[in-house]
Amino acid sequence: MNSKTLIRKAVSMCLIVAVNATYSMVALASTEKIAGELLISGKHSNVTVNGEAAQNGRSIFSASTITTPENTNAVINLGRLGKIELAPNTVLTISFNDKGISGDLLKGKVTVLGATGAVKINTFDGKTVELGAGESVTAGKAQQDDDDDD
């Protein structure tokens, strides 16, 4: 073999090894971490996530604490797991995985807009409430939300 052919084969082999190593590292680095989306509505958008100001569309991860100020609602969209609405003046620490949603409600009101299963909410007074779609809980008691204003 002449030297040019040998060099080309060596460079080609190095490129094959480099590409193989790169793709195997990408496959090992992937995680199945679920994220939700924060949707904010209201007069003030001073919603905080873990103490930081949050903008509409921010990603929400499990074990996040979301705080809504007065006159501001927030919806946490968790895709196929469901949607949860936080009323004004609410503090909720939300946890979720591929099996379901749970949370600790410290203040305010949470409404389940839709969920694949029951949503478990621990209230400030130590009770655990399982909510289905359309049901609400305030920091202290569970209630049926029938959307009647009379």
CSV table of N, CA, C and O in Angstrom, one decimal, residues 85-93 103-111 121-129 131 136-143:
chain,number,residue,atom,x,y,z
A,85,GLU,N,-55.1,24.4,37.7
A,85,GLU,CA,-55.2,25.9,37.8
A,85,GLU,C,-54.9,26.3,39.2
A,85,GLU,O,-55.5,25.8,40.1
A,86,LEU,N,-54.1,27.4,39.3
A,86,LEU,CA,-53.9,28.0,40.6
A,86,LEU,C,-54.6,29.3,40.7
A,86,LEU,O,-54.4,30.1,39.8
A,87,ALA,N,-55.4,29.5,41.7
A,87,ALA,CA,-56.2,30.7,41.8
A,87,ALA,C,-55.2,31.8,42.3
A,87,ALA,O,-54.1,31.5,42.7
A,88,PRO,N,-55.7,33.1,42.3
A,88,PRO,CA,-54.9,34.2,42.9
A,88,PRO,C,-54.5,33.9,44.4
A,88,PRO,O,-55.3,33.2,45.1
A,89,ASN,N,-53.4,34.4,44.8
A,89,ASN,CA,-52.9,34.2,46.2
A,89,ASN,C,-52.8,32.7,46.6
A,89,ASN,O,-53.2,32.3,47.6
A,90,THR,N,-52.1,31.9,45.7
A,90,THR,CA,-51.9,30.5,46.0
A,90,THR,C,-50.5,30.2,46.0
A,90,THR,O,-49.7,30.8,45.3
A,91,VAL,N,-50.1,29.3,46.9
A,91,VAL,CA,-48.7,28.7,47.0
A,91,VAL,C,-48.9,27.2,46.9
A,91,VAL,O,-49.5,26.6,47.8
A,92,LEU,N,-48.3,26.6,45.9
A,92,LEU,CA,-48.4,25.2,45.7
A,92,LEU,C,-47.0,24.6,45.3
A,92,LEU,O,-46.3,25.2,44.5
A,93,THR,N,-46.6,23.6,46.0
A,93,THR,CA,-45.4,22.8,45.6
A,93,THR,C,-45.9,21.6,44.9
A,93,THR,O,-46.6,20.7,45.5
A,103,GLY,N,-49.2,17.3,45.2
A,103,GLY,CA,-48.7,18.6,45.6
A,103,GLY,C,-49.0,18.9,47.0
A,103,GLY,O,-49.8,18.2,47.7
A,104,ASP,N,-48.3,19.9,47.5
A,104,ASP,CA,-48.6,20.5,48.8
A,104,ASP,C,-49.1,21.9,48.7
A,104,ASP,O,-48.4,22.8,48.2
A,105,LEU,N,-50.4,22.1,49.1
A,105,LEU,CA,-51.0,23.4,49.0
A,105,LEU,C,-50.9,24.1,50.3
A,105,LEU,O,-51.4,23.7,51.3
A,106,LEU,N,-50.1,25.2,50.3
A,106,LEU,CA,-49.8,25.9,51.5
A,106,LEU,C,-50.8,27.1,51.7
A,106,LEU,O,-51.1,27.5,52.8
A,107,LYS,N,-51.3,27.6,50.6
A,107,LYS,CA,-52.3,28.7,50.6
A,107,LYS,C,-53.0,28.8,49.3
A,107,LYS,O,-52.5,28.5,48.3
A,108,GLY,N,-54.3,29.2,49.4
A,108,GLY,CA,-55.0,29.4,48.2
A,108,GLY,C,-55.9,28.3,47.7
A,108,GLY,O,-56.4,27.5,48.5
A,109,LYS,N,-56.1,28.2,46.4
A,109,LYS,CA,-57.0,27.2,45.8
A,109,LYS,C,-56.5,26.6,44.6
A,109,LYS,O,-55.9,27.4,43.7
A,110,VAL,N,-56.6,25.3,44.4
A,110,VAL,CA,-56.2,24.6,43.2
A,110,VAL,C,-57.4,23.9,42.6
A,110,VAL,O,-58.2,23.3,43.3
A,111,THR,N,-57.5,24.0,41.3
A,111,THR,CA,-58.5,23.3,40.5
A,111,THR,C,-57.9,22.4,39.5
A,111,THR,O,-57.0,22.8,38.8
A,121,ILE,N,-53.5,16.1,46.6
A,121,ILE,CA,-53.1,17.4,47.2
A,121,ILE,C,-53.1,17.3,48.7
A,121,ILE,O,-54.1,16.9,49.3
A,122,ASN,N,-51.9,17.6,49.3
A,122,ASN,CA,-51.8,17.7,50.7
A,122,ASN,C,-52.1,19.1,51.1
A,122,ASN,O,-51.4,20.0,50.7
A,123,THR,N,-53.1,19.3,52.0
A,123,THR,CA,-53.4,20.7,52.4
A,123,THR,C,-52.6,21.1,53.6
A,123,THR,O,-52.0,20.3,54.3
A,124,PHE,N,-52.7,22.4,53.9
A,124,PHE,CA,-51.9,23.0,55.0
A,124,PHE,C,-52.3,22.4,56.4
A,124,PHE,O,-51.5,22.3,57.3
A,125,ASP,N,-53.6,21.9,56.5
A,125,ASP,CA,-54.0,21.3,57.8
A,125,ASP,C,-53.7,19.8,57.9
A,125,ASP,O,-54.2,19.2,58.8
A,126,GLY,N,-52.9,19.3,57.0
A,126,GLY,CA,-52.5,17.9,57.1
A,126,GLY,C,-53.3,16.9,56.4
A,126,GLY,O,-53.0,15.7,56.5
A,127,LYS,N,-54.4,17.3,55.7
A,127,LYS,CA,-55.2,16.3,55.0
A,127,LYS,C,-54.8,16.1,53.6
A,127,LYS,O,-54.2,17.0,52.9
A,128,THR,N,-55.0,14.8,53.1
A,128,THR,CA,-54.7,14.5,51.7
A,128,THR,C,-56.0,14.3,51.0
A,128,THR,O,-56.8,13.5,51.4
A,129,VAL,N,-56.1,15.1,49.9
A,129,VAL,CA,-57.4,15.1,49.1
A,129,VAL,C,-57.1,14.6,47.7
A,129,VAL,O,-56.1,15.0,47.1
A,131,LEU,N,-58.3,14.6,43.9
A,131,LEU,CA,-59.2,15.4,43.1
A,131,LEU,C,-59.2,14.8,41.7
A,131,LEU,O,-58.2,14.3,41.1
A,136,SER,N,-62.0,21.0,43.1
A,136,SER,CA,-61.1,22.0,43.6
A,136,SER,C,-60.8,21.7,45.1
A,136,SER,O,-61.5,21.0,45.7
A,137,VAL,N,-59.7,22.3,45.6
A,137,VAL,CA,-59.4,22.2,47.0
A,137,VAL,C,-58.8,23.6,47.4
A,137,VAL,O,-58.1,24.2,46.6
A,138,THR,N,-59.2,24.0,48.5
A,138,THR,CA,-58.6,25.2,49.1
A,138,THR,C,-57.7,24.8,50.3
A,138,THR,O,-57.9,23.7,50.8
A,139,ALA,N,-56.9,25.7,50.7
A,139,ALA,CA,-56.0,25.3,51.8
A,139,ALA,C,-56.7,25.1,53.0
A,139,ALA,O,-56.9,26.0,53.9
A,140,GLY,N,-57.3,24.0,53.2
A,140,GLY,CA,-58.1,23.7,54.4
A,140,GLY,C,-59.3,22.7,54.1
A,140,GLY,O,-59.6,21.9,54.9
A,141,LYS,N,-59.9,22.8,52.9
A,141,LYS,CA,-61.1,21.9,52.7
A,141,LYS,C,-61.2,21.6,51.2
A,141,LYS,O,-60.8,22.4,50.3
A,142,ALA,N,-61.8,20.5,50.9
A,142,ALA,CA,-62.1,20.1,49.5
A,142,ALA,C,-63.5,20.6,49.1
A,142,ALA,O,-64.4,20.7,50.0
A,143,GLN,N,-63.7,20.9,47.9
A,143,GLN,CA,-65.1,21.3,47.4
A,143,GLN,C,-65.3,21.0,46.0
A,143,GLN,O,-64.3,20.8,45.3
